[in-house]
């Protein structure tokens, strides 16, 4: 049994129009604790009918919600934020149990997730339109900002709290209502914040949460014309599928998709700082992060020194259940994740890579991947072209700045990139040459509610967080006033 202080936060039903419901067929899906492999609980396995009911509930709630004062929406979001912070320990425990990441990281995610609610509560008061000088004296032109309407929110398992708040908070602040479909691997975090939204006084139907296997829920969200926008975070494969689906009734789309982040260490870098950055960027969430560095490119002059220091740190990493004290790497989300990591490592070793360092033994018989540093990686290896999504740090040696930039940009993805140098001119040159939506210069941490988050190329469309995030949920209506 899950030992939450507030037991009501563990919900095993979906939320539609203010009531907690089972699937009409009574079918359920098991949710597994990746550390123990035990069933944590079940969620309703819903389909098109329940999704349609949730969309109808969101449409009914939209009529009222879009007319509420911005200040009132702000107050409700602030209350929701306060409740998330008050219950952060319970929310973090639930997150670790269903997702696997170490408890301290889960707490970090809850605070990060809540920060979007606070940020967009503040932004709700600043949805300003504009006036435009008219070409003729007898007219006035204004731009009014209006909510897009009912939004479908589809989120992944790797950040089960923050990926939801990053979308739902700006949507609600803008005056939209939502139907959330959380990952079937990590639904309990979503349902818990649904409970807190109710307690905050957010009216029934403004937030709906539909649970279950994705295919039918996705079909209804795409086909239903009442849904005016889809905001999706997940794989590029599913993102492309949704983009095709959105074409049929011209829905707006925001897509936060996969990455393949380069992490470049130049000869003139502060090596200790670069090692710190690589640890933070590569091994957070066991490497299951869209912005985590996938390819570590190190210039020849510092390659050995960097490899040795990174290897020393990785060798000390403790692997185990996220609830255990001192654990740095929790279990991977599922068996498919373990298989992918194995496939990448085997392919790399077959093509000449060498293991420089690995952590001590991992607990047996469970879904654990051993953190390791691989030397001698090359662009022919699978891990150079696909996200490994695990605690594997491959080191690529390079000679010149141009070579590093060509390797870094040599991917269809463009989410995050990192580089380390102490040279001012190089800083600007490389920052401008990297074809990515986010660049970390001498830092491995780039996620914050105050800065735009998102990618270019096949990493997606749109931005979340910052003052740009709310624009994704607003339409601009031009009002022309004549006869003056
Ligand atoms: P996924 O694409 O398999 O699933 C994401 C969500 O889409 C889940 O809720 C899933 O149930 C749903 N889904 C799957 N098939 C669907 C369908 N046919 N119709 C509608 N919904 C469907 O991704 P994942 O494995 O959960 O997450 C990992 C991926 O997410 C990685 O590629 C990672 O890089 C990416 N990601 C990107 C960001 C970002 O901000 N760019 C953030 C986190 C994760």
Short mmCIF file of C-alpha atoms and ligand atoms in Angstrom, two decimals:
data_model
loop_
_atom_site.label_atom_id
_atom_site.label_comp_id
_atom_site.label_asym_id
_atom_site.label_seq_id
_atom_site.Cartn_x
_atom_site.Cartn_y
_atom_site.Cartn_z
CA UNK A 1 0.00 0.00 0.00
CA UNK A 2 1.23 3.50 -0.75
CA UNK A 3 2.06 5.35 2.47
CA UNK A 4 0.84 8.85 1.63
CA UNK A 5 0.02 11.29 4.44
CA UNK A 6 -3.05 12.36 2.48
CA UNK A 7 -4.53 9.11 1.19
CA UNK A 8 -7.03 10.89 -1.08
CA UNK A 9 -4.17 11.84 -3.38
CA UNK A 10 -3.93 8.25 -4.59
CA UNK A 11 -6.82 8.09 -7.08
CA UNK A 12 -7.50 5.13 -9.32
CA UNK A 13 -10.33 6.71 -11.30
CA UNK A 14 -10.43 9.24 -14.12
CA UNK A 15 -11.88 12.75 -13.80
CA UNK A 16 -14.65 13.81 -16.19
CA UNK A 17 -16.82 16.88 -15.67
CA UNK A 18 -16.12 16.95 -11.94
CA UNK A 19 -16.87 13.29 -11.24
CA UNK A 20 -14.44 10.46 -10.68
CA UNK A 21 -15.25 7.58 -13.00
CA UNK A 22 -14.38 4.06 -14.09
CA UNK A 23 -14.31 2.99 -17.72
CA UNK A 24 -17.76 2.18 -19.09
CA UNK A 25 -16.49 -1.36 -19.79
CA UNK A 26 -14.95 -1.52 -16.25
CA UNK A 27 -11.65 -2.46 -17.95
CA UNK A 28 -8.48 -1.39 -16.16
CA UNK A 29 -4.75 -1.08 -16.84
CA UNK A 30 -2.17 -2.07 -14.21
CA UNK A 31 0.38 0.54 -13.19
CA UNK A 32 3.70 -1.04 -12.24
CA UNK A 33 6.33 0.21 -9.78
CA UNK A 34 9.47 -0.07 -11.94
CA UNK A 35 11.67 -0.70 -8.88
CA UNK A 36 9.75 -3.64 -7.37
CA UNK A 37 7.87 -4.70 -10.51
CA UNK A 38 4.76 -4.92 -8.34
CA UNK A 39 1.38 -3.57 -9.32
CA UNK A 40 0.92 -0.20 -7.61
CA UNK A 41 -2.71 0.13 -8.60
CA UNK A 42 -4.96 0.33 -11.63
CA UNK A 43 -6.48 3.00 -13.81
CA UNK A 44 -9.62 2.85 -15.95
CA UNK A 45 -8.87 1.79 -19.52
CA UNK A 46 -11.02 4.34 -21.29
CA UNK A 47 -11.84 4.66 -24.97
CA UNK A 48 -13.53 6.98 -27.43
CA UNK A 49 -16.85 7.30 -25.55
CA UNK A 50 -15.31 8.47 -22.30
CA UNK A 51 -12.95 10.78 -24.21
CA UNK A 52 -15.94 12.31 -25.99
CA UNK A 53 -17.68 12.77 -22.63
CA UNK A 54 -14.58 14.55 -21.31
CA UNK A 55 -14.44 16.81 -24.39
CA UNK A 56 -18.14 17.64 -23.97
CA UNK A 57 -17.54 18.45 -20.28
CA UNK A 58 -14.59 20.69 -21.23
CA UNK A 59 -16.72 22.44 -23.88
CA UNK A 60 -19.52 23.06 -21.37
CA UNK A 61 -17.05 24.43 -18.80
CA UNK A 62 -15.36 26.61 -21.43
CA UNK A 63 -18.52 28.72 -21.85
CA UNK A 64 -18.16 30.01 -18.30
CA UNK A 65 -14.39 29.73 -17.75
CA UNK A 66 -13.49 31.96 -20.72
CA UNK A 67 -15.61 34.76 -19.26
CA UNK A 68 -14.10 34.67 -15.75
CA UNK A 69 -11.94 37.64 -14.82
CA UNK A 70 -8.26 37.08 -15.43
CA UNK A 71 -7.60 37.97 -11.80
CA UNK A 72 -10.02 35.24 -10.69
CA UNK A 73 -8.22 32.62 -12.78
CA UNK A 74 -4.96 33.86 -11.29
CA UNK A 75 -6.26 33.39 -7.74
CA UNK A 76 -7.43 29.82 -8.48
CA UNK A 77 -4.06 28.93 -10.05
CA UNK A 78 -2.23 30.41 -7.04
CA UNK A 79 -4.34 28.22 -4.74
CA UNK A 80 -3.50 25.19 -6.87
CA UNK A 81 0.19 26.10 -6.62
CA UNK A 82 -0.03 26.45 -2.82
CA UNK A 83 -1.67 23.02 -2.53
CA UNK A 84 1.00 21.40 -4.70
CA UNK A 85 3.72 22.86 -2.50
CA UNK A 86 1.87 21.88 0.70
CA UNK A 87 1.57 18.28 -0.51
CA UNK A 88 4.95 18.12 -2.25
CA UNK A 89 6.22 15.20 -0.16
CA UNK A 90 3.23 13.01 -1.02
CA UNK A 91 3.35 14.03 -4.67
CA UNK A 92 7.07 13.25 -4.83
CA UNK A 93 6.63 9.82 -3.26
CA UNK A 94 3.85 8.94 -5.68
CA UNK A 95 6.01 10.11 -8.58
CA UNK A 96 8.99 8.00 -7.48
CA UNK A 97 6.82 4.93 -6.99
CA UNK A 98 5.30 5.04 -10.47
CA UNK A 99 8.23 6.51 -12.40
CA UNK A 100 11.34 5.35 -10.53
CA UNK A 101 13.48 8.49 -10.21
CA UNK A 102 15.22 9.17 -6.86
CA UNK A 103 13.00 10.88 -4.30
CA UNK A 104 15.10 14.06 -4.23
CA UNK A 105 14.68 14.39 -7.99
CA UNK A 106 10.93 13.82 -7.68
CA UNK A 107 10.72 16.60 -5.13
CA UNK A 108 12.69 18.78 -7.55
CA UNK A 109 10.20 17.93 -10.30
CA UNK A 110 7.18 18.77 -8.12
CA UNK A 111 8.69 22.18 -7.31
CA UNK A 112 9.62 22.72 -10.96
CA UNK A 113 6.13 21.63 -12.04
CA UNK A 114 4.48 23.91 -9.48
CA UNK A 115 6.64 26.83 -10.63
CA UNK A 116 4.75 26.85 -13.96
CA UNK A 117 1.46 27.16 -12.11
CA UNK A 118 2.74 30.16 -10.18
CA UNK A 119 4.33 31.73 -13.26
CA UNK A 120 1.18 31.43 -15.36
CA UNK A 121 -1.01 32.60 -12.47
CA UNK A 122 1.03 35.79 -12.74
CA UNK A 123 0.87 35.83 -16.54
CA UNK A 124 -2.95 35.50 -16.43
CA UNK A 125 -3.09 39.13 -15.25
CA UNK A 126 -0.94 40.28 -18.16
CA UNK A 127 -2.81 38.96 -21.19
CA UNK A 128 -2.73 42.36 -22.83
CA UNK A 129 -4.06 43.04 -26.28
CA UNK A 130 -2.83 45.98 -28.32
CA UNK A 131 -3.94 48.97 -30.38
CA UNK A 132 -2.68 49.59 -33.89
CA UNK A 133 -2.55 53.04 -35.55
CA UNK A 134 -5.25 53.01 -38.23
CA UNK A 135 -4.38 53.96 -41.84
CA UNK A 136 -7.45 56.29 -41.84
CA UNK A 137 -8.58 58.79 -39.18
CA UNK A 138 -12.16 57.49 -38.95
CA UNK A 139 -11.16 54.03 -37.72
CA UNK A 140 -9.52 52.39 -34.71
CA UNK A 141 -7.89 48.94 -34.73
CA UNK A 142 -7.48 46.75 -31.66
CA UNK A 143 -6.10 43.26 -31.14
CA UNK A 144 -8.05 41.23 -28.59
CA UNK A 145 -6.52 38.11 -27.02
CA UNK A 146 -8.98 35.23 -26.73
CA UNK A 147 -8.62 31.63 -25.53
CA UNK A 148 -8.24 28.97 -28.22
CA UNK A 149 -10.94 26.70 -26.70
CA UNK A 150 -10.87 23.08 -25.57
CA UNK A 151 -7.31 21.71 -25.59
CA UNK A 152 -6.12 18.09 -25.64
CA UNK A 153 -3.02 17.64 -23.46
CA UNK A 154 -0.97 14.47 -24.06
CA UNK A 155 2.04 13.87 -21.84
CA UNK A 156 4.92 11.37 -21.39
CA UNK A 157 6.10 9.28 -18.45
CA UNK A 158 9.51 10.85 -17.83
CA UNK A 159 8.20 14.01 -16.12
CA UNK A 160 4.69 12.97 -15.02
CA UNK A 161 4.02 16.18 -13.11
CA UNK A 162 5.91 19.00 -14.83
CA UNK A 163 4.95 18.09 -18.40
CA UNK A 164 1.31 18.51 -17.36
CA UNK A 165 1.61 21.77 -15.43
CA UNK A 166 3.76 23.32 -18.19
CA UNK A 167 0.74 22.97 -20.51
CA UNK A 168 -2.31 23.12 -18.24
CA UNK A 169 -1.28 26.24 -16.29
CA UNK A 170 -0.95 28.48 -19.40
CA UNK A 171 -4.07 26.90 -20.93
CA UNK A 172 -6.18 27.72 -17.85
CA UNK A 173 -4.62 31.17 -17.45
CA UNK A 174 -5.59 31.93 -21.07
CA UNK A 175 -9.19 30.81 -20.44
CA UNK A 176 -9.02 27.41 -22.15
CA UNK A 177 -10.33 24.17 -20.67
CA UNK A 178 -8.48 20.86 -21.03
CA UNK A 179 -8.71 17.11 -21.48
CA UNK A 180 -5.49 15.55 -20.20
CA UNK A 181 -4.28 12.13 -21.30
CA UNK A 182 -1.32 11.24 -19.07
CA UNK A 183 1.05 8.41 -19.90
CA UNK A 184 -0.40 5.01 -19.01
CA UNK A 185 2.91 4.31 -17.19
CA UNK A 186 2.60 7.28 -14.80
CA UNK A 187 -1.06 8.32 -14.42
CA UNK A 188 -1.20 8.67 -10.62
CA UNK A 189 0.78 11.91 -10.52
CA UNK A 190 -1.73 13.42 -12.95
CA UNK A 191 -4.75 12.19 -10.96
CA UNK A 192 -3.25 13.53 -7.70
CA UNK A 193 -2.90 17.04 -9.10
CA UNK A 194 -6.46 16.67 -10.40
CA UNK A 195 -7.58 16.15 -6.78
CA UNK A 196 -5.67 19.28 -5.76
CA UNK A 197 -7.20 21.29 -8.62
CA UNK A 198 -10.66 20.39 -7.29
CA UNK A 199 -9.65 21.43 -3.79
CA UNK A 200 -8.29 24.71 -5.15
CA UNK A 201 -11.79 25.45 -6.43
CA UNK A 202 -11.08 25.13 -10.16
CA UNK A 203 -14.61 24.52 -11.49
CA UNK A 204 -15.75 21.06 -12.67
CA UNK A 205 -15.01 20.37 -16.33
CA UNK A 206 -12.18 22.89 -16.60
CA UNK A 207 -9.67 20.06 -16.03
CA UNK A 208 -10.63 16.57 -17.21
CA UNK A 209 -8.31 13.57 -17.06
CA UNK A 210 -8.89 10.53 -19.25
CA UNK A 211 -6.80 7.43 -18.55
CA UNK A 212 -5.96 4.23 -20.40
CA UNK A 213 -4.18 2.93 -23.46
CA UNK A 214 -3.54 5.72 -25.96
CA UNK A 215 -4.81 4.65 -29.40
CA UNK A 216 -8.58 5.23 -29.02
CA UNK A 217 -8.25 8.23 -26.71
CA UNK A 218 -5.86 9.77 -29.25
CA UNK A 219 -8.23 9.05 -32.14
CA UNK A 220 -11.13 10.84 -30.44
CA UNK A 221 -8.98 13.81 -29.40
CA UNK A 222 -7.81 14.22 -33.00
CA UNK A 223 -11.13 13.55 -34.76
CA UNK A 224 -13.37 15.60 -32.47
CA UNK A 225 -13.81 19.10 -33.92
CA UNK A 226 -14.57 20.61 -30.52
CA UNK A 227 -10.90 20.13 -29.60
CA UNK A 228 -9.22 23.20 -31.09
CA UNK A 229 -5.68 22.48 -30.02
CA UNK A 230 -3.42 19.61 -29.11
CA UNK A 231 -0.36 20.10 -26.94
CA UNK A 232 1.84 17.01 -26.95
CA UNK A 233 5.12 16.05 -25.30
CA UNK A 234 6.57 12.71 -26.27
CA UNK A 235 8.32 10.89 -29.07
CA UNK A 236 8.80 12.28 -32.55
CA UNK A 237 7.07 9.16 -33.92
CA UNK A 238 3.80 9.87 -32.08
CA UNK A 239 4.19 13.62 -32.69
CA UNK A 240 4.22 13.02 -36.44
CA UNK A 241 1.12 10.82 -36.12
CA UNK A 242 -0.72 13.58 -34.26
CA UNK A 243 0.37 16.18 -36.81
CA UNK A 244 -1.21 14.09 -39.57
CA UNK A 245 -4.37 13.69 -37.45
CA UNK A 246 -4.54 17.44 -36.78
CA UNK A 247 -4.54 18.13 -40.51
CA UNK A 248 -8.06 16.72 -40.98
CA UNK A 249 -9.73 19.50 -39.00
CA UNK A 250 -6.88 22.04 -38.86
CA UNK A 251 -6.21 21.94 -35.14
CA UNK A 252 -3.49 24.05 -33.60
CA UNK A 253 -0.52 22.02 -32.41
CA UNK A 254 2.32 22.38 -29.94
CA UNK A 255 4.85 19.55 -30.09
CA UNK A 256 7.70 18.93 -27.64
CA UNK A 257 9.45 15.92 -29.14
CA UNK A 258 12.64 13.94 -28.92
CA UNK A 259 16.16 15.31 -28.82
CA UNK A 260 19.71 14.15 -29.42
CA UNK A 261 21.65 16.72 -27.44
CA UNK A 262 25.35 17.30 -28.11
CA UNK A 263 27.56 18.32 -25.19
CA UNK A 264 30.80 19.86 -26.49
CA UNK A 265 33.90 20.28 -24.32
CA UNK A 266 36.55 22.47 -25.97
CA UNK A 267 40.25 22.47 -25.09
CA UNK A 268 39.82 25.85 -23.39
CA UNK A 269 36.98 24.67 -21.10
CA UNK A 270 36.97 24.57 -17.31
CA UNK A 271 37.12 20.77 -17.10
CA UNK A 272 35.72 20.44 -13.57
CA UNK A 273 32.77 22.60 -14.48
CA UNK A 274 32.24 20.55 -17.66
CA UNK A 275 32.26 17.29 -15.67
CA UNK A 276 29.68 18.74 -13.26
CA UNK A 277 27.54 19.81 -16.20
CA UNK A 278 27.80 16.42 -17.89
CA UNK A 279 26.76 14.63 -14.68
CA UNK A 280 23.75 16.93 -14.25
CA UNK A 281 22.71 16.80 -17.88
CA UNK A 282 23.40 13.13 -18.63
CA UNK A 283 22.41 11.28 -15.49
CA UNK A 284 19.36 13.18 -14.23
CA UNK A 285 16.34 10.87 -14.29
CA UNK A 286 18.72 8.02 -15.20
CA UNK A 287 19.31 9.66 -18.58
CA UNK A 288 15.60 9.48 -19.46
CA UNK A 289 15.31 13.16 -20.31
CA UNK A 290 14.63 14.79 -23.68
CA UNK A 291 17.28 17.46 -23.02
CA UNK A 292 19.88 15.10 -21.55
CA UNK A 293 23.16 15.03 -23.44
CA UNK A 294 23.23 12.05 -25.77
CA UNK A 295 26.60 12.70 -27.43
CA UNK A 296 29.55 14.08 -25.47
CA UNK A 297 32.08 15.59 -27.89
CA UNK A 298 35.50 16.24 -26.34
CA UNK A 299 38.41 18.03 -28.03
CA UNK A 300 41.62 15.98 -28.25
CA UNK A 301 43.69 18.14 -25.88
CA UNK A 302 41.38 17.54 -22.90
CA UNK A 303 39.83 14.21 -23.88
CA UNK A 304 41.84 12.03 -21.47
CA UNK A 305 41.54 14.42 -18.52
CA UNK A 306 37.80 14.83 -19.01
CA UNK A 307 37.24 11.08 -19.50
CA UNK A 308 39.14 10.24 -16.33
CA UNK A 309 37.26 12.73 -14.16
CA UNK A 310 33.86 11.78 -15.55
CA UNK A 311 34.65 8.08 -15.15
CA UNK A 312 35.66 8.65 -11.52
CA UNK A 313 32.30 10.24 -10.77
CA UNK A 314 30.26 7.61 -12.60
CA UNK A 315 32.05 4.75 -10.84
CA UNK A 316 30.65 6.01 -7.51
CA UNK A 317 27.03 6.22 -8.60
CA UNK A 318 24.62 4.13 -6.55
CA UNK A 319 21.88 2.35 -8.46
CA UNK A 320 18.68 1.22 -6.74
CA UNK A 321 15.07 1.99 -5.91
CA UNK A 322 14.32 5.71 -5.95
CA UNK A 323 13.06 5.52 -2.38
CA UNK A 324 16.44 4.28 -1.05
CA UNK A 325 18.84 6.71 0.59
CA UNK A 326 21.77 7.87 -1.55
CA UNK A 327 20.54 6.41 -4.85
CA UNK A 328 21.63 8.40 -7.92
CA UNK A 329 20.07 6.22 -10.62
CA UNK A 330 16.67 4.59 -10.23
CA UNK A 331 15.15 1.84 -12.37
CA UNK A 332 14.38 2.44 -16.03
CA UNK A 333 10.71 2.86 -16.86
CA UNK A 334 10.15 -0.55 -18.49
CA UNK A 335 11.68 -3.56 -20.22
CA UNK A 336 11.66 -1.84 -23.62
CA UNK A 337 13.88 0.92 -22.21
CA UNK A 338 16.38 -1.66 -20.93
CA UNK A 339 16.38 -3.42 -24.33
CA UNK A 340 17.09 -0.16 -26.16
CA UNK A 341 20.02 0.67 -23.87
CA UNK A 342 21.46 -2.82 -24.35
CA UNK A 343 21.07 -2.55 -28.12
CA UNK A 344 22.93 0.79 -28.17
CA UNK A 345 25.76 -0.41 -25.94
CA UNK A 346 26.23 -3.71 -27.81
CA UNK A 347 26.26 -1.90 -31.15
CA UNK A 348 28.80 0.63 -29.86
CA UNK A 349 31.10 -2.09 -28.45
CA UNK A 350 30.82 -4.06 -31.72
CA UNK A 351 31.89 -0.94 -33.60
CA UNK A 352 34.96 -0.32 -31.43
CA UNK A 353 33.83 1.67 -28.37
CA UNK A 354 35.37 0.77 -25.00
CA UNK A 355 33.88 0.88 -21.51
CA UNK A 356 35.99 3.37 -19.54
CA UNK A 357 34.05 3.20 -16.33
CA UNK A 358 30.92 1.75 -14.93
CA UNK A 359 29.19 1.91 -11.58
CA UNK A 360 29.25 -0.91 -9.07
CA UNK A 361 26.90 -3.85 -9.54
CA UNK A 362 23.23 -3.05 -9.93
CA UNK A 363 20.45 -4.84 -8.04
CA UNK A 364 19.66 -8.08 -9.82
CA UNK A 365 16.52 -9.26 -11.56
CA UNK A 366 15.09 -5.80 -11.89
CA UNK A 367 14.81 -3.06 -14.45
CA UNK A 368 18.17 -1.46 -13.76
CA UNK A 369 20.76 -0.16 -16.20
CA UNK A 370 24.35 0.24 -15.08
CA UNK A 371 25.64 3.83 -15.57
CA UNK A 372 28.68 3.79 -17.81
CA UNK A 373 31.08 5.94 -19.77
CA UNK A 374 31.98 4.70 -23.26
CA UNK A 375 35.18 5.93 -24.93
CA UNK A 376 35.89 5.99 -28.67
CA UNK A 377 32.30 6.61 -29.81
CA UNK A 378 31.81 7.43 -33.50
CA UNK A 379 29.00 8.83 -35.61
CA UNK A 380 28.36 5.40 -37.19
CA UNK A 381 27.05 4.04 -33.89
CA UNK A 382 23.32 3.85 -33.12
CA UNK A 383 23.79 5.96 -30.00
CA UNK A 384 24.92 8.85 -32.21
CA UNK A 385 21.68 8.99 -34.15
CA UNK A 386 18.99 7.94 -31.61
CA UNK A 387 18.21 8.97 -28.04
CA UNK A 388 19.61 6.22 -25.78
CA UNK A 389 17.37 7.38 -22.89
CA UNK A 390 19.56 5.70 -20.30
CA UNK A 391 22.63 6.31 -18.11
CA UNK A 392 25.20 5.79 -20.88
CA UNK A 393 27.71 8.58 -21.59
CA UNK A 394 29.46 8.09 -24.96
CA UNK A 395 32.58 10.21 -25.57
CA UNK A 396 33.42 11.30 -29.14
CA UNK A 397 36.88 12.75 -29.80
CA UNK A 398 37.17 15.77 -32.16
CA UNK A 399 39.99 18.04 -33.38
CA UNK A 400 38.53 21.35 -34.62
CA UNK A 401 35.63 23.67 -33.78
CA UNK A 402 34.14 23.25 -37.27
CA UNK A 403 34.23 19.48 -36.90
CA UNK A 404 32.43 19.67 -33.53
CA UNK A 405 29.71 21.95 -34.91
CA UNK A 406 29.21 19.70 -37.96
CA UNK A 407 28.81 16.62 -35.72
CA UNK A 408 26.54 18.48 -33.27
CA UNK A 409 24.23 19.73 -36.03
CA UNK A 410 24.34 16.44 -37.95
CA UNK A 411 20.99 15.25 -36.63
CA UNK A 412 17.38 15.83 -37.62
CA UNK A 413 16.71 16.86 -34.00
CA UNK A 414 17.25 20.30 -32.49
CA UNK A 415 16.09 20.46 -28.88
CA UNK A 416 19.02 21.19 -26.53
CA UNK A 417 22.78 21.57 -26.93
CA UNK A 418 25.54 22.34 -24.45
CA UNK A 419 29.11 23.55 -24.81
CA UNK A 420 31.96 24.49 -22.55
CA UNK A 421 34.62 27.09 -23.33
CA UNK A 422 36.27 30.00 -21.52
CA UNK A 423 36.84 31.88 -24.79
CA UNK A 424 34.47 34.81 -25.37
CA UNK A 425 34.65 34.90 -29.18
CA UNK A 426 34.16 31.15 -29.42
CA UNK A 427 31.18 31.41 -27.06
CA UNK A 428 29.29 33.66 -29.46
CA UNK A 429 30.42 31.81 -32.61
CA UNK A 430 29.34 28.41 -31.36
CA UNK A 431 26.13 29.59 -29.65
CA UNK A 432 25.02 31.10 -32.96
CA UNK A 433 26.12 28.13 -35.08
CA UNK A 434 24.22 25.47 -33.08
CA UNK A 435 20.86 24.58 -34.66
CA UNK A 436 18.97 23.97 -31.42
CA UNK A 437 16.09 25.61 -29.54
CA UNK A 438 18.05 25.78 -26.28
CA UNK A 439 21.78 26.12 -25.67
CA UNK A 440 23.61 25.76 -22.36
CA UNK A 441 26.97 27.60 -22.35
CA UNK A 442 29.05 26.45 -19.38
CA UNK A 443 25.94 25.00 -17.75
CA UNK A 444 24.13 21.67 -17.93
CA UNK A 445 20.89 23.03 -16.51
CA UNK A 446 18.51 24.80 -18.87
CA UNK A 447 15.02 24.03 -17.54
CA UNK A 448 13.24 26.88 -15.78
CA UNK A 449 9.75 28.34 -15.99
CA UNK A 450 11.13 31.78 -16.89
CA UNK A 451 12.82 30.83 -20.19
CA UNK A 452 11.29 29.47 -23.42
CA UNK A 453 11.56 25.69 -23.69
CA UNK A 454 11.26 23.94 -27.06
CA UNK A 455 13.02 22.70 -30.13
CA UNK A 456 13.64 23.24 -33.84
CA UNK A 457 13.73 20.73 -36.72
CA UNK A 458 12.15 17.38 -35.74
CA UNK A 459 12.20 18.29 -32.03
CA UNK A 460 8.92 20.13 -32.32
CA UNK A 461 6.81 23.23 -32.71
CA UNK A 462 6.12 26.00 -30.21
CA UNK A 463 7.55 27.05 -26.86
CA UNK A 464 6.55 26.36 -23.26
CA UNK A 465 7.24 28.48 -20.18
CA UNK A 466 8.32 32.16 -20.25
CA UNK A 467 6.05 34.90 -21.57
CA UNK A 468 5.79 32.96 -24.85
CA UNK A 469 4.14 29.90 -23.30
CA UNK A 470 0.70 31.47 -22.96
CA UNK A 471 0.60 32.56 -26.62
CA UNK A 472 0.21 28.88 -27.55
CA UNK A 473 -3.28 29.01 -25.97
CA UNK A 474 -4.41 32.39 -27.31
CA UNK A 475 -5.89 33.64 -30.57
CA UNK A 476 -5.43 37.24 -31.72
CA UNK A 477 -8.70 38.79 -32.89
CA UNK A 478 -8.39 42.02 -34.89
CA UNK A 479 -11.26 44.40 -34.11
CA UNK A 480 -11.75 47.21 -36.67
CA UNK A 481 -13.97 50.03 -35.43
CA UNK A 482 -15.22 52.33 -38.20
CA UNK A 483 -17.39 55.43 -38.67
CA UNK A 484 -15.67 57.51 -35.98
P1 LIG B 1 5.44 8.50 -26.39
O1 LIG B 1 5.40 9.33 -27.62
O2 LIG B 1 5.47 7.03 -26.52
O3 LIG B 1 4.17 8.82 -25.48
C1 LIG B 1 3.84 10.14 -25.09
C2 LIG B 1 2.35 10.21 -24.81
O4 LIG B 1 1.65 9.95 -26.03
C3 LIG B 1 1.86 9.14 -23.81
O5 LIG B 1 0.83 9.70 -23.03
C4 LIG B 1 1.30 8.08 -24.73
O6 LIG B 1 0.30 7.29 -24.11
C5 LIG B 1 0.70 8.93 -25.84
N1 LIG B 1 0.47 8.24 -27.10
C6 LIG B 1 1.13 7.19 -27.62
N2 LIG B 1 0.57 6.82 -28.79
C7 LIG B 1 -0.45 7.68 -29.02
C8 LIG B 1 -1.41 7.82 -30.06
N3 LIG B 1 -1.43 7.01 -31.10
N4 LIG B 1 -2.31 8.83 -29.96
C9 LIG B 1 -2.31 9.67 -28.90
N5 LIG B 1 -1.44 9.56 -27.89
C10 LIG B 1 -0.52 8.60 -27.95
O7 LIG B 1 6.67 9.06 -25.55
P2 LIG B 1 7.18 8.56 -24.12
O8 LIG B 1 7.93 7.29 -24.32
O9 LIG B 1 6.07 8.61 -23.13
O10 LIG B 1 8.20 9.74 -23.75
C11 LIG B 1 9.52 9.77 -24.12
C12 LIG B 1 9.72 10.69 -25.31
O11 LIG B 1 9.26 12.01 -24.98
C13 LIG B 1 11.18 10.87 -25.68
O12 LIG B 1 11.32 10.85 -27.08
C14 LIG B 1 11.52 12.25 -25.13
O13 LIG B 1 12.59 12.89 -25.79
C15 LIG B 1 10.24 12.98 -25.33
N6 LIG B 1 10.14 14.13 -24.43
C16 LIG B 1 10.24 15.38 -24.97
C17 LIG B 1 10.18 16.48 -24.13
C18 LIG B 1 10.29 17.87 -24.69
O14 LIG B 1 9.98 18.81 -23.96
N7 LIG B 1 10.69 18.06 -25.94
C19 LIG B 1 10.00 16.31 -22.76
C20 LIG B 1 9.89 15.01 -22.25
C21 LIG B 1 9.95 13.93 -23.11
#
